Short mmCIF file of C-alpha atoms in Angstrom, two decimals:
data_model
loop_
_atom_site.label_atom_id
_atom_site.label_comp_id
_atom_site.label_asym_id
_atom_site.label_seq_id
_atom_site.Cartn_x
_atom_site.Cartn_y
_atom_site.Cartn_z
CA MET M 1 -36.22 -11.61 -26.60
CA PRO M 2 -37.21 -9.16 -23.95
CA THR M 3 -35.43 -5.69 -24.19
CA HIS M 4 -34.03 -4.45 -20.98
CA VAL M 5 -34.38 -0.58 -20.46
CA HIS M 6 -31.70 1.08 -18.26
CA PRO M 7 -32.16 4.69 -17.26
CA VAL M 8 -29.44 7.16 -17.23
CA LEU M 9 -29.28 10.78 -16.08
CA VAL M 10 -26.45 12.49 -18.16
CA GLY M 11 -24.03 14.08 -15.61
CA PHE M 12 -22.02 17.31 -16.22
CA GLY M 13 -18.92 15.22 -15.71
CA ASP M 14 -20.08 12.76 -18.36
CA CYS M 15 -19.60 15.74 -20.94
CA ASP M 16 -16.32 17.05 -22.38
CA PRO M 17 -15.42 20.60 -23.21
CA GLY M 18 -17.70 20.36 -26.36
CA GLY M 19 -20.47 20.32 -23.86
CA ILE M 20 -21.65 17.03 -25.06
CA VAL M 21 -21.19 13.38 -23.70
CA TYR M 22 -17.67 12.16 -23.99
CA TYR M 23 -18.21 9.18 -26.18
CA PRO M 24 -16.55 6.38 -24.20
CA ASN M 25 -19.29 7.02 -21.72
CA PHE M 26 -21.83 5.45 -23.92
CA PHE M 27 -19.82 2.27 -23.64
CA ARG M 28 -19.84 2.57 -19.97
CA TRP M 29 -23.68 2.86 -20.09
CA PHE M 30 -23.92 -0.07 -22.54
CA ASP M 31 -21.82 -2.06 -20.07
CA ALA M 32 -24.05 -0.81 -17.12
CA SER M 33 -27.17 -1.87 -19.00
CA THR M 34 -25.83 -5.36 -19.81
CA HIS M 35 -25.00 -5.97 -16.27
CA ALA M 36 -28.18 -4.77 -15.18
CA MET M 37 -29.99 -6.95 -17.68
CA PHE M 38 -28.18 -10.02 -16.17
CA ALA M 39 -28.85 -8.95 -12.66
CA ALA M 40 -32.48 -8.80 -13.47
CA VAL M 41 -32.41 -12.53 -14.18
CA GLY M 42 -30.26 -13.34 -11.16
CA GLU M 43 -26.73 -13.36 -12.89
CA SER M 44 -23.79 -11.38 -11.81
CA PHE M 45 -19.90 -11.43 -12.16
CA GLU M 46 -19.61 -12.23 -8.23
CA ARG M 47 -22.00 -15.27 -8.56
CA SER M 48 -20.54 -16.72 -11.76
CA LYS M 49 -16.89 -16.20 -10.29
CA ARG M 50 -17.82 -17.95 -6.91
CA ASP M 51 -19.89 -20.68 -8.16
CA ASN M 52 -18.34 -21.58 -11.46
CA GLY M 53 -14.87 -19.93 -11.46
CA TRP M 54 -16.05 -17.91 -14.57
CA ILE M 55 -14.95 -14.25 -15.46
CA VAL M 56 -18.16 -12.82 -16.99
CA TRP M 57 -18.57 -11.29 -19.45
CA PRO M 58 -15.33 -10.31 -21.17
CA LEU M 59 -15.65 -8.38 -24.60
CA VAL M 60 -14.91 -10.00 -27.88
CA ASP M 61 -15.74 -6.67 -29.76
CA ALA M 62 -17.86 -3.61 -29.33
CA GLY M 63 -18.91 -0.76 -31.49
CA ALA M 64 -21.53 2.28 -31.76
CA ALA M 65 -22.59 4.60 -34.36
CA PHE M 66 -23.30 7.95 -32.75
CA ARG M 67 -26.48 9.87 -34.27
CA ALA M 68 -27.14 12.77 -31.95
CA PRO M 69 -25.24 14.40 -29.13
CA ALA M 70 -26.58 14.29 -25.54
CA ARG M 71 -25.90 17.24 -22.84
CA PRO M 72 -25.98 17.40 -19.19
CA ASN M 73 -29.10 16.85 -17.13
CA GLU M 74 -30.79 14.97 -19.96
CA ALA M 75 -32.60 11.91 -19.02
CA ILE M 76 -31.86 9.06 -21.57
CA GLU M 77 -32.39 5.37 -21.73
CA ILE M 78 -30.30 2.31 -22.90
CA HIS M 79 -32.47 -0.25 -24.62
CA SER M 80 -30.68 -3.55 -24.62
CA THR M 81 -31.55 -6.81 -26.28
CA ILE M 82 -29.51 -9.98 -26.69
CA VAL M 83 -29.97 -10.75 -30.46
CA ARG M 84 -27.76 -13.72 -31.15
CA TRP M 85 -26.15 -16.84 -29.29
CA THR M 86 -23.26 -18.73 -30.78
CA PRO M 87 -21.89 -21.69 -28.95
CA ARG M 88 -19.08 -19.47 -27.25
CA SER M 89 -20.40 -15.82 -27.47
CA PHE M 90 -23.52 -13.74 -27.67
CA ARG M 91 -24.36 -10.34 -29.11
CA ILE M 92 -26.13 -7.58 -27.39
CA GLU M 93 -27.57 -4.62 -29.23
CA HIS M 94 -28.13 -1.32 -27.42
CA ARG M 95 -29.89 1.91 -28.41
CA ALA M 96 -29.39 5.10 -26.45
CA MET M 97 -32.61 7.01 -26.70
CA ARG M 98 -33.67 10.51 -25.62
CA GLY M 99 -37.39 10.18 -25.95
CA GLN M 100 -38.04 9.21 -29.55
CA THR M 101 -34.34 10.30 -30.68
CA VAL M 102 -31.82 7.70 -31.33
CA LEU M 103 -28.55 8.97 -29.77
CA ALA M 104 -26.28 6.05 -30.44
CA GLU M 105 -26.60 2.40 -31.71
CA GLY M 106 -24.15 -0.05 -30.45
CA TRP M 107 -23.32 -3.54 -29.98
CA GLU M 108 -21.11 -5.74 -27.63
CA VAL M 109 -20.20 -9.26 -28.40
CA ARG M 110 -19.32 -11.00 -25.16
CA CYS M 111 -18.22 -14.52 -24.05
CA ILE M 112 -17.71 -16.22 -20.76
CA GLY M 113 -14.05 -16.38 -19.88
CA GLU M 114 -11.94 -18.80 -17.85
CA PRO M 115 -8.24 -18.54 -17.17
CA HIS M 116 -6.47 -20.24 -20.26
CA PRO M 117 -4.93 -23.56 -19.00
CA ASP M 118 -1.52 -22.54 -20.94
CA ASP M 119 -1.42 -19.05 -19.33
CA PRO M 120 -3.59 -17.94 -16.46
CA HIS M 121 -3.17 -14.33 -17.44
CA ARG M 122 -4.91 -15.07 -20.67
CA LEU M 123 -8.61 -16.00 -20.68
CA ARG M 124 -10.29 -18.33 -23.05
CA ALA M 125 -14.01 -18.65 -23.92
CA VAL M 126 -16.01 -21.47 -22.40
CA PRO M 127 -19.16 -23.06 -24.21
CA ILE M 128 -22.12 -20.78 -23.11
CA PRO M 129 -24.45 -23.15 -20.99
CA GLU M 130 -27.91 -23.68 -22.23
CA SER M 131 -29.17 -22.64 -18.77
CA LEU M 132 -27.84 -19.19 -19.32
CA ARG M 133 -29.50 -18.94 -22.67
CA GLN M 134 -32.75 -20.01 -21.32
CA LEU M 135 -32.93 -17.14 -18.77
CA PHE M 136 -33.46 -14.82 -21.72
CA GLU M 137 -36.13 -16.70 -23.49
CA MET G 1 0.80 8.44 -42.98
CA PRO G 2 2.94 8.43 -39.74
CA THR G 3 1.75 6.60 -36.73
CA HIS G 4 1.34 8.32 -33.38
CA VAL G 5 2.47 6.49 -30.35
CA HIS G 6 0.69 7.18 -27.20
CA PRO G 7 2.01 5.70 -23.95
CA VAL G 8 -0.36 4.52 -21.15
CA LEU G 9 0.29 3.15 -17.65
CA VAL G 10 -2.64 0.89 -16.85
CA GLY G 11 -4.08 2.08 -13.54
CA PHE G 12 -5.53 -0.05 -10.69
CA GLY G 13 -8.61 2.16 -11.11
CA ASP G 14 -8.82 1.44 -14.88
CA CYS G 15 -9.55 -2.25 -14.04
CA ASP G 16 -12.79 -3.78 -13.04
CA PRO G 17 -13.65 -6.59 -10.49
CA GLY G 18 -12.33 -9.24 -13.00
CA GLY G 19 -8.71 -7.60 -12.59
CA ILE G 20 -8.54 -6.61 -16.07
CA VAL G 21 -9.08 -3.39 -17.99
CA TYR G 22 -12.61 -2.22 -18.05
CA TYR G 23 -13.33 -2.01 -21.76
CA PRO G 24 -14.52 1.61 -22.14
CA ASN G 25 -11.17 2.73 -20.98
CA PHE G 26 -9.62 1.47 -24.29
CA PHE G 27 -12.01 4.01 -25.89
CA ARG G 28 -10.69 6.56 -23.46
CA TRP G 29 -7.10 5.69 -24.38
CA PHE G 30 -8.03 5.80 -28.27
CA ASP G 31 -9.55 9.12 -27.84
CA ALA G 32 -6.56 10.55 -25.93
CA SER G 33 -4.24 9.31 -28.60
CA THR G 34 -6.32 10.94 -31.25
CA HIS G 35 -6.07 14.08 -29.19
CA ALA G 36 -2.24 13.89 -28.61
CA MET G 37 -1.71 13.06 -32.36
CA PHE G 38 -3.43 16.39 -33.27
CA ALA G 39 -1.84 18.28 -30.62
CA ALA G 40 1.49 17.11 -32.01
CA VAL G 41 0.72 19.01 -35.19
CA GLY G 42 -0.64 22.04 -33.54
CA GLU G 43 -4.39 21.35 -33.63
CA SER G 44 -6.72 21.13 -30.57
CA PHE G 45 -10.23 21.40 -29.63
CA GLU G 46 -9.61 24.86 -28.13
CA ARG G 47 -7.86 26.45 -31.02
CA SER G 48 -10.47 25.16 -33.60
CA LYS G 49 -13.42 26.32 -31.50
CA ARG G 50 -11.83 29.77 -30.97
CA ASP G 51 -10.64 30.20 -34.63
CA ASN G 52 -13.19 28.54 -36.62
CA GLY G 53 -16.13 27.96 -34.34
CA TRP G 54 -15.84 24.34 -34.91
CA ILE G 55 -16.43 21.47 -32.54
CA VAL G 56 -13.53 18.95 -33.19
CA TRP G 57 -13.79 15.95 -33.63
CA PRO G 58 -17.17 14.47 -32.81
CA LEU G 59 -17.62 10.73 -33.29
CA VAL G 60 -19.36 9.10 -36.20
CA ASP G 61 -18.75 5.72 -35.15
CA ALA G 62 -16.17 3.81 -33.40
CA GLY G 63 -15.47 0.01 -32.31
CA ALA G 64 -12.76 -2.26 -31.23
CA ALA G 65 -12.07 -6.01 -31.26
CA PHE G 66 -10.32 -7.20 -28.00
CA ARG G 67 -7.52 -9.88 -28.23
CA ALA G 68 -5.91 -10.16 -24.83
CA PRO G 69 -6.59 -8.58 -21.39
CA ALA G 70 -4.33 -5.95 -19.86
CA ARG G 71 -3.85 -5.54 -16.04
CA PRO G 72 -2.80 -2.89 -13.49
CA ASN G 73 0.83 -1.49 -13.68
CA GLU G 74 1.37 -2.55 -17.26
CA ALA G 75 2.95 -0.10 -19.72
CA ILE G 76 1.11 -0.36 -22.83
CA GLU G 77 0.95 1.93 -25.98
CA ILE G 78 -1.71 2.97 -28.38
CA HIS G 79 -0.50 3.06 -32.03
CA SER G 80 -2.76 5.56 -33.93
CA THR G 81 -2.93 6.13 -37.75
CA ILE G 82 -5.15 8.32 -39.87
CA VAL G 83 -6.04 5.84 -42.70
CA ARG G 84 -8.54 7.36 -44.67
CA TRP G 85 -9.97 10.99 -45.43
CA THR G 86 -13.43 11.49 -46.92
CA PRO G 87 -14.87 14.88 -47.74
CA ARG G 88 -16.47 15.20 -44.48
CA SER G 89 -14.88 12.60 -42.22
CA PHE G 90 -11.64 10.65 -41.36
CA ARG G 91 -10.87 7.31 -40.08
CA ILE G 92 -8.23 6.56 -37.29
CA GLU G 93 -7.02 3.06 -36.63
CA HIS G 94 -5.71 2.27 -32.97
CA ARG G 95 -3.85 -0.78 -31.96
CA ALA G 96 -3.20 -1.16 -28.21
CA MET G 97 0.09 -2.98 -27.80
CA ARG G 98 1.92 -4.47 -24.80
CA GLY G 99 5.32 -5.20 -26.22
CA GLN G 100 4.50 -7.27 -29.34
CA THR G 101 1.30 -8.41 -28.01
CA VAL G 102 -1.85 -6.92 -29.55
CA LEU G 103 -4.24 -6.15 -26.81
CA ALA G 104 -6.96 -4.26 -28.81
CA GLU G 105 -7.53 -3.25 -32.46
CA GLY G 106 -10.04 -0.34 -32.76
CA TRP G 107 -11.09 2.46 -35.04
CA GLU G 108 -12.75 5.91 -34.82
CA VAL G 109 -14.62 7.75 -37.69
CA ARG G 110 -14.61 11.40 -36.93
CA CYS G 111 -15.68 14.57 -38.41
CA ILE G 112 -15.55 18.31 -37.88
CA GLY G 113 -18.83 19.61 -36.34
CA GLU G 114 -20.59 22.86 -36.23
CA PRO G 115 -23.95 23.83 -34.73
CA HIS G 116 -26.52 22.91 -37.22
CA PRO G 117 -28.34 25.87 -38.61
CA ASP G 118 -31.86 24.47 -38.18
CA ASP G 119 -31.11 23.46 -34.57
CA PRO G 120 -28.04 24.59 -32.66
CA HIS G 121 -28.24 21.65 -30.38
CA ARG G 122 -27.48 19.19 -33.24
CA LEU G 123 -24.14 19.36 -34.99
CA ARG G 124 -23.41 18.84 -38.74
CA ALA G 125 -20.27 17.90 -40.40
CA VAL G 126 -18.40 20.61 -42.38
CA PRO G 127 -16.00 19.66 -45.32
CA ILE G 128 -12.68 18.72 -43.88
CA PRO G 129 -10.15 21.50 -44.91
CA GLU G 130 -7.22 20.38 -47.23
CA SER G 131 -5.10 22.26 -44.88
CA LEU G 132 -5.84 19.84 -41.92
CA ARG G 133 -5.33 16.80 -44.23
CA GLN G 134 -1.95 18.21 -45.29
CA LEU G 135 -0.86 18.28 -41.62
CA PHE G 136 -0.70 14.41 -41.60
CA GLU G 137 1.07 13.72 -45.00
CA MET T 1 10.72 9.92 2.83
CA PRO T 2 11.26 10.10 -0.83
CA THR T 3 8.78 11.69 -3.02
CA HIS T 4 7.12 9.89 -6.03
CA VAL T 5 6.48 11.82 -9.10
CA HIS T 6 3.83 10.45 -11.50
CA PRO T 7 3.39 12.14 -14.83
CA VAL T 8 0.06 12.77 -16.16
CA LEU T 9 -0.97 14.12 -19.69
CA VAL T 10 -4.40 15.91 -19.20
CA GLY T 11 -6.69 14.40 -21.56
CA PHE T 12 -9.53 16.17 -23.45
CA GLY T 13 -11.84 13.67 -21.76
CA ASP T 14 -10.57 14.46 -18.43
CA CYS T 15 -12.23 17.97 -18.61
CA ASP T 16 -15.86 19.00 -18.37
CA PRO T 17 -17.94 21.45 -20.15
CA GLY T 18 -16.07 24.27 -18.42
CA GLY T 19 -12.94 23.24 -20.32
CA ILE T 20 -11.07 22.48 -17.11
CA VAL T 21 -10.22 19.18 -15.50
CA TYR T 22 -13.23 17.41 -13.97
CA TYR T 23 -12.31 17.40 -10.23
CA PRO T 24 -12.85 13.63 -9.45
CA ASN T 25 -10.04 12.98 -12.11
CA PHE T 26 -7.39 14.55 -9.67
CA PHE T 27 -8.37 11.60 -7.24
CA ARG T 28 -7.97 9.13 -9.84
CA TRP T 29 -4.47 10.65 -10.50
CA PHE T 30 -3.60 10.70 -6.69
CA ASP T 31 -4.80 7.04 -6.53
CA ALA T 32 -2.56 6.33 -9.66
CA SER T 33 0.29 7.79 -8.25
CA THR T 34 -0.05 5.96 -4.96
CA HIS T 35 -0.23 2.60 -6.80
CA ALA T 36 2.84 3.57 -9.08
CA MET T 37 4.78 4.63 -5.70
CA PHE T 38 4.01 1.11 -4.26
CA ALA T 39 4.83 -0.68 -7.58
CA ALA T 40 8.22 1.02 -7.70
CA VAL T 41 9.13 -0.65 -4.43
CA GLY T 42 7.58 -4.09 -5.47
CA GLU T 43 4.14 -4.08 -3.98
CA SER T 44 0.92 -4.29 -5.68
CA PHE T 45 -2.79 -5.11 -5.05
CA GLU T 46 -2.23 -8.54 -6.94
CA ARG T 47 0.69 -9.56 -4.84
CA SER T 48 -0.76 -8.44 -1.37
CA LYS T 49 -3.94 -10.33 -2.36
CA ARG T 50 -2.27 -13.55 -3.56
CA ASP T 51 0.31 -13.69 -0.86
CA ASN T 52 -1.33 -12.25 2.22
CA GLY T 53 -5.12 -12.23 1.44
CA TRP T 54 -4.99 -8.54 1.88
CA ILE T 55 -7.12 -5.81 0.10
CA VAL T 56 -4.63 -3.06 -0.31
CA TRP T 57 -5.17 -0.02 0.23
CA PRO T 58 -8.70 0.90 0.94
CA LEU T 59 -9.27 4.51 1.81
CA VAL T 60 -10.06 6.01 5.16
CA ASP T 61 -10.41 9.36 4.05
CA ALA T 62 -9.21 11.62 1.31
CA GLY T 63 -9.64 15.25 0.29
CA ALA T 64 -8.02 18.01 -1.81
CA ALA T 65 -7.91 21.93 -2.08
CA PHE T 66 -7.97 23.02 -5.68
CA ARG T 67 -5.87 25.96 -6.33
CA ALA T 68 -5.69 26.46 -10.11
CA PRO T 69 -7.42 24.88 -13.21
CA ALA T 70 -5.66 22.43 -15.50
CA ARG T 71 -6.77 21.99 -19.30
CA PRO T 72 -6.36 19.63 -22.21
CA ASN T 73 -2.94 18.83 -23.56
CA GLU T 74 -1.19 20.14 -20.36
CA ALA T 75 1.69 17.91 -18.98
CA ILE T 76 1.25 17.97 -15.07
CA GLU T 77 2.83 15.82 -12.52
CA ILE T 78 1.45 14.46 -9.20
CA HIS T 79 4.29 14.45 -6.35
CA SER T 80 3.38 11.95 -3.65
CA THR T 81 4.79 11.45 -0.23
CA ILE T 82 3.86 8.99 2.67
CA VAL T 83 4.02 11.50 5.48
CA ARG T 84 2.78 9.51 8.53
CA TRP T 85 2.33 5.90 9.61
CA THR T 86 0.03 4.93 12.44
CA PRO T 87 -0.37 1.37 13.62
CA ARG T 88 -3.23 0.69 11.06
CA SER T 89 -3.17 3.48 8.63
CA PHE T 90 -0.76 5.73 6.62
CA ARG T 91 -1.20 9.23 5.12
CA ILE T 92 -0.04 10.19 1.48
CA GLU T 93 0.12 13.70 0.51
CA HIS T 94 -0.14 14.58 -3.11
CA ARG T 95 0.48 17.93 -5.00
CA ALA T 96 -0.56 18.29 -8.49
CA MET T 97 1.87 20.56 -10.38
CA ARG T 98 2.21 22.25 -13.60
CA GLY T 99 5.81 23.37 -13.65
CA GLN T 100 5.99 25.46 -10.58
CA THR T 101 2.31 26.07 -10.34
CA VAL T 102 0.42 24.07 -7.59
CA LEU T 103 -2.93 23.04 -9.10
CA ALA T 104 -4.05 20.97 -6.28
CA GLU T 105 -3.04 19.68 -2.88
CA GLY T 106 -4.65 16.52 -1.52
CA TRP T 107 -4.28 13.62 0.77
CA GLU T 108 -5.25 10.16 1.33
CA VAL T 109 -5.44 8.06 4.49
CA ARG T 110 -5.16 4.45 3.64
CA CYS T 111 -5.13 1.08 5.43
CA ILE T 112 -4.57 -2.69 4.76
CA GLY T 113 -8.01 -4.34 4.71
CA GLU T 114 -8.95 -7.94 5.18
CA PRO T 115 -12.62 -9.26 5.15
CA HIS T 116 -14.24 -8.61 8.48
CA PRO T 117 -14.53 -11.98 10.33
CA ASP T 118 -18.14 -11.08 11.54
CA ASP T 119 -19.26 -10.17 7.89
CA PRO T 120 -17.17 -10.72 4.98
CA HIS T 121 -18.70 -7.85 2.91
CA ARG T 122 -17.12 -5.49 5.33
CA LEU T 123 -13.50 -4.82 5.63
CA ARG T 124 -11.31 -4.14 8.77
CA ALA T 125 -7.89 -2.82 9.00
CA VAL T 126 -4.95 -5.05 9.96
CA PRO T 127 -1.85 -3.78 11.54
CA ILE T 128 0.65 -2.37 9.08
CA PRO T 129 3.59 -4.64 8.81
CA GLU T 130 6.94 -3.10 9.71
CA SER T 131 8.35 -4.60 6.55
CA LEU T 132 6.00 -2.44 4.42
CA ARG T 133 6.99 0.63 6.35
CA GLN T 134 10.64 -0.04 5.74
CA LEU T 135 10.13 0.03 2.10
CA PHE T 136 9.94 3.58 2.00
CA GLU T 137 12.54 4.71 4.52
CA MET H 1 -32.18 23.54 4.06
CA PRO H 2 -33.81 20.74 2.09
CA THR H 3 -31.74 17.58 1.47
CA HIS H 4 -31.49 16.48 -2.25
CA VAL H 5 -31.60 12.70 -2.72
CA HIS H 6 -29.78 11.33 -5.75
CA PRO H 7 -30.13 7.64 -6.80
CA VAL H 8 -27.11 5.71 -7.89
CA LEU H 9 -27.13 2.12 -9.23
CA VAL H 10 -23.41 0.86 -8.54
CA GLY H 11 -22.04 -0.29 -11.90
CA PHE H 12 -19.63 -3.22 -12.31
CA GLY H 13 -17.21 -0.70 -13.98
CA ASP H 14 -17.49 1.59 -10.85
CA CYS H 15 -15.60 -1.12 -8.99
CA ASP H 16 -11.97 -1.90 -8.98
CA PRO H 17 -10.06 -5.17 -8.72
CA GLY H 18 -10.73 -5.31 -5.02
CA GLY H 19 -14.53 -5.69 -6.03
CA ILE H 20 -15.49 -2.47 -4.28
CA VAL H 21 -16.27 0.91 -5.54
CA TYR H 22 -13.11 2.84 -6.89
CA TYR H 23 -13.20 5.83 -4.48
CA PRO H 24 -12.86 8.64 -6.91
CA ASN H 25 -16.38 7.49 -8.07
CA PHE H 26 -17.78 8.63 -4.74
CA PHE H 27 -16.66 12.20 -5.89
CA ARG H 28 -18.28 11.78 -9.35
CA TRP H 29 -21.68 10.86 -7.46
CA PHE H 30 -21.31 13.82 -5.16
CA ASP H 31 -20.66 16.05 -8.14
CA ALA H 32 -23.68 14.52 -9.99
CA SER H 33 -25.90 14.94 -6.94
CA THR H 34 -24.90 18.73 -6.66
CA HIS H 35 -25.56 19.36 -10.28
CA ALA H 36 -28.99 17.48 -10.06
CA MET H 37 -29.74 19.50 -6.75
CA PHE H 38 -29.29 22.85 -8.72
CA ALA H 39 -31.12 21.47 -11.88
CA ALA H 40 -34.08 20.79 -9.55
CA VAL H 41 -34.25 24.62 -8.82
CA GLY H 42 -33.67 25.57 -12.43
CA GLU H 43 -30.00 26.34 -12.33
CA SER H 44 -27.23 24.82 -14.48
CA PHE H 45 -23.76 25.18 -15.80
CA GLU H 46 -25.22 26.05 -19.42
CA ARG H 47 -27.75 28.69 -18.21
CA SER H 48 -25.08 30.29 -15.86
CA LYS H 49 -22.56 30.73 -18.58
CA ARG H 50 -24.98 31.83 -21.21
CA ASP H 51 -26.88 34.33 -19.08
CA ASN H 52 -24.17 35.41 -16.75
CA GLY H 53 -20.65 34.32 -18.22
CA TRP H 54 -20.06 32.39 -15.05
CA ILE H 55 -18.40 29.10 -14.78
CA VAL H 56 -20.48 27.18 -12.14
CA TRP H 57 -19.27 25.72 -9.66
CA PRO H 58 -15.64 25.10 -9.58
CA LEU H 59 -14.23 23.36 -6.43
CA VAL H 60 -12.40 25.10 -3.63
CA ASP H 61 -11.94 22.02 -1.65
CA ALA H 62 -13.49 18.52 -1.42
CA GLY H 63 -13.18 15.54 0.85
CA ALA H 64 -14.65 12.36 2.19
CA ALA H 65 -14.49 9.64 4.87
CA PHE H 66 -15.08 6.36 3.80
CA ARG H 67 -17.28 4.07 6.11
CA ALA H 68 -18.16 0.75 4.38
CA PRO H 69 -17.58 -0.55 0.80
CA ALA H 70 -20.12 -0.66 -1.76
CA ARG H 71 -20.30 -3.36 -4.56
CA PRO H 72 -21.89 -3.87 -8.01
CA ASN H 73 -25.59 -3.92 -8.59
CA GLU H 74 -26.22 -2.17 -5.33
CA ALA H 75 -28.83 0.59 -5.23
CA ILE H 76 -27.19 3.48 -3.07
CA GLU H 77 -28.39 7.18 -2.48
CA ILE H 78 -26.43 10.30 -2.31
CA HIS H 79 -28.14 12.70 0.23
CA SER H 80 -26.85 16.35 -0.23
CA THR H 81 -27.49 19.54 1.62
CA ILE H 82 -26.13 22.96 1.28
CA VAL H 83 -25.04 23.49 4.97
CA ARG H 84 -23.30 26.84 4.70
CA TRP H 85 -22.96 30.02 2.34
CA THR H 86 -20.22 32.66 2.55
CA PRO H 87 -19.84 35.72 0.69
CA ARG H 88 -18.10 33.71 -2.19
CA SER H 89 -18.55 30.31 -1.50
CA PHE H 90 -20.86 27.54 -0.28
CA ARG H 91 -20.53 24.06 1.49
CA ILE H 92 -22.31 20.93 0.34
CA GLU H 93 -22.42 17.87 2.45
CA HIS H 94 -23.08 14.53 1.02
CA ARG H 95 -23.90 11.22 2.60
CA ALA H 96 -23.75 8.09 0.56
CA MET H 97 -26.13 5.58 2.01
CA ARG H 98 -27.18 1.97 1.24
CA GLY H 99 -30.36 1.56 3.21
CA GLN H 100 -29.55 2.98 6.71
CA THR H 101 -25.88 2.19 6.24
CA VAL H 102 -23.54 5.22 5.80
CA LEU H 103 -20.94 4.28 3.19
CA ALA H 104 -19.38 7.78 2.91
CA GLU H 105 -19.49 11.29 4.18
CA GLY H 106 -18.20 13.84 2.08
CA TRP H 107 -18.25 17.65 1.33
CA GLU H 108 -17.65 20.16 -1.42
CA VAL H 109 -16.90 23.75 -1.13
CA ARG H 110 -17.69 25.48 -4.27
CA CYS H 111 -17.81 28.94 -5.67
CA ILE H 112 -19.03 30.79 -8.88
CA GLY H 113 -16.09 31.53 -11.10
CA GLU H 114 -15.42 33.98 -13.83
CA PRO H 115 -12.31 34.34 -15.94
CA HIS H 116 -9.55 36.27 -13.98
CA PRO H 117 -9.25 39.87 -15.39
CA ASP H 118 -5.31 39.52 -15.12
CA ASP H 119 -5.12 36.08 -16.63
CA PRO H 120 -8.18 34.62 -18.34
CA HIS H 121 -6.83 31.03 -17.85
CA ARG H 122 -7.32 31.55 -14.21
CA LEU H 123 -10.63 31.74 -12.38
CA ARG H 124 -11.68 34.00 -9.52
CA ALA H 125 -14.72 33.58 -7.28
CA VAL H 126 -17.49 36.25 -7.71
CA PRO H 127 -19.88 37.23 -4.93
CA ILE H 128 -22.58 34.76 -4.56
CA PRO H 129 -25.84 36.42 -5.67
CA GLU H 130 -28.57 36.53 -2.81
CA SER H 131 -31.21 35.30 -5.59
CA LEU H 132 -29.13 31.94 -5.88
CA ARG H 133 -28.97 31.55 -2.10
CA GLN H 134 -32.72 32.08 -1.87
CA LEU H 135 -33.48 29.25 -4.21
CA PHE H 136 -32.42 26.85 -1.38
CA GLU H 137 -34.30 28.40 1.52
#
């Protein structure tokens, strides 16, 4: 699978009183990279909702190991790859890099959601369409 | 170990175009609950830096499983417990609850950092002082 | 008009490398207070969209004067009042307070939006219904 | 004065349940553009604190008029110019643009802060050094 590279300029406001990136921002950047990766093949939340009634792509789980701190004004990159598809989910792995230095290694498992028939406030995962998977081959 | 309960009112701006909480915000709330839990026993980033020269409490890793969506104006709670201490780290488990409904289950492994002697831009973990651990017994 | 009081516990992650609140967060808290003020009288984005097809309440303009810094773990309050209604907008004034200390004084001018008939990607302001205004008298 | 152009890719997570940018994010982007503009001439929070003991550049006031909504995956730009210097403050004007469309027009008045001699938790503005001003001529 190809790897999507998403550039990030670390902002002053992305950092906390320790002077280093406030860790939830790595998840914001992972999410942004996932959305940019799908946008690059023509997929978006807006299109999926309008055409299919889907909520894309809610999280099943996510996590990260933090290797080195990042600081304001550093140019970093998020390298993102879809590494596995299951019938109703897919796993994306992300690496935050500053040059050759790995700052964080993370993952997201996501699905395609639709309102649950028993309770529209809940979501349930639909089968992943083969056409989506093929966009990344 | 006692469980700290941190209340959160889900804001409109905490939610994304899907109308549900944007997932990195759960990590913001886990972090806020950790800091509130330490503040409740008199510990803070500011005090630790001033008195010990420490950066508290950088992340080693973190993750979450997402069980149910949350929406604007919902009152939720983060239930946080330190479940394990190692010589140089500790693990906090968080449960985001709306009433009896589990919204997310997460964890953070954190340490106490100091500037690395070989490179002040990196951090290294110091031994956890027994006095800190005792604050939570 | 009554004043709505919205409590905020300043988080570590709400502060920047200067150790004080990162200023856009004051606008997040003003927005949260506005939404909580409307929720207190039974109004919400979700209800307005479902029942009226409205997007509530997009910003016309907003601003703030910053008087004193706030820091992690401080309990502050946002005091919010709707001070003026025009045919298609209303003005909310916010004061961020830590005890008797004014931290910031801000305002928001908001409207009720609907998709513009010439271009659904734009919004236009609809006349403010008298029923909405009466909720705050 | 030259205008600094700061590119922003609008993220899914930058948008709210209305599907448009959550307005405090415009202030995050104005702030990011200001910091990038100073970084481009070699100035940063970190350098100013280390070499001068200054906290740069706390806000005196800020505001914006919002002209048109922005949505996920749109590439926009923040155009930023320092338009006025006073003895102890400076004013930056920002325009958020999507192509030729003005999305928002904002401003920030900032100063250079140092701990107040009567109360180190407060800040006071120091005279703007001529050398700083010259960096932008």
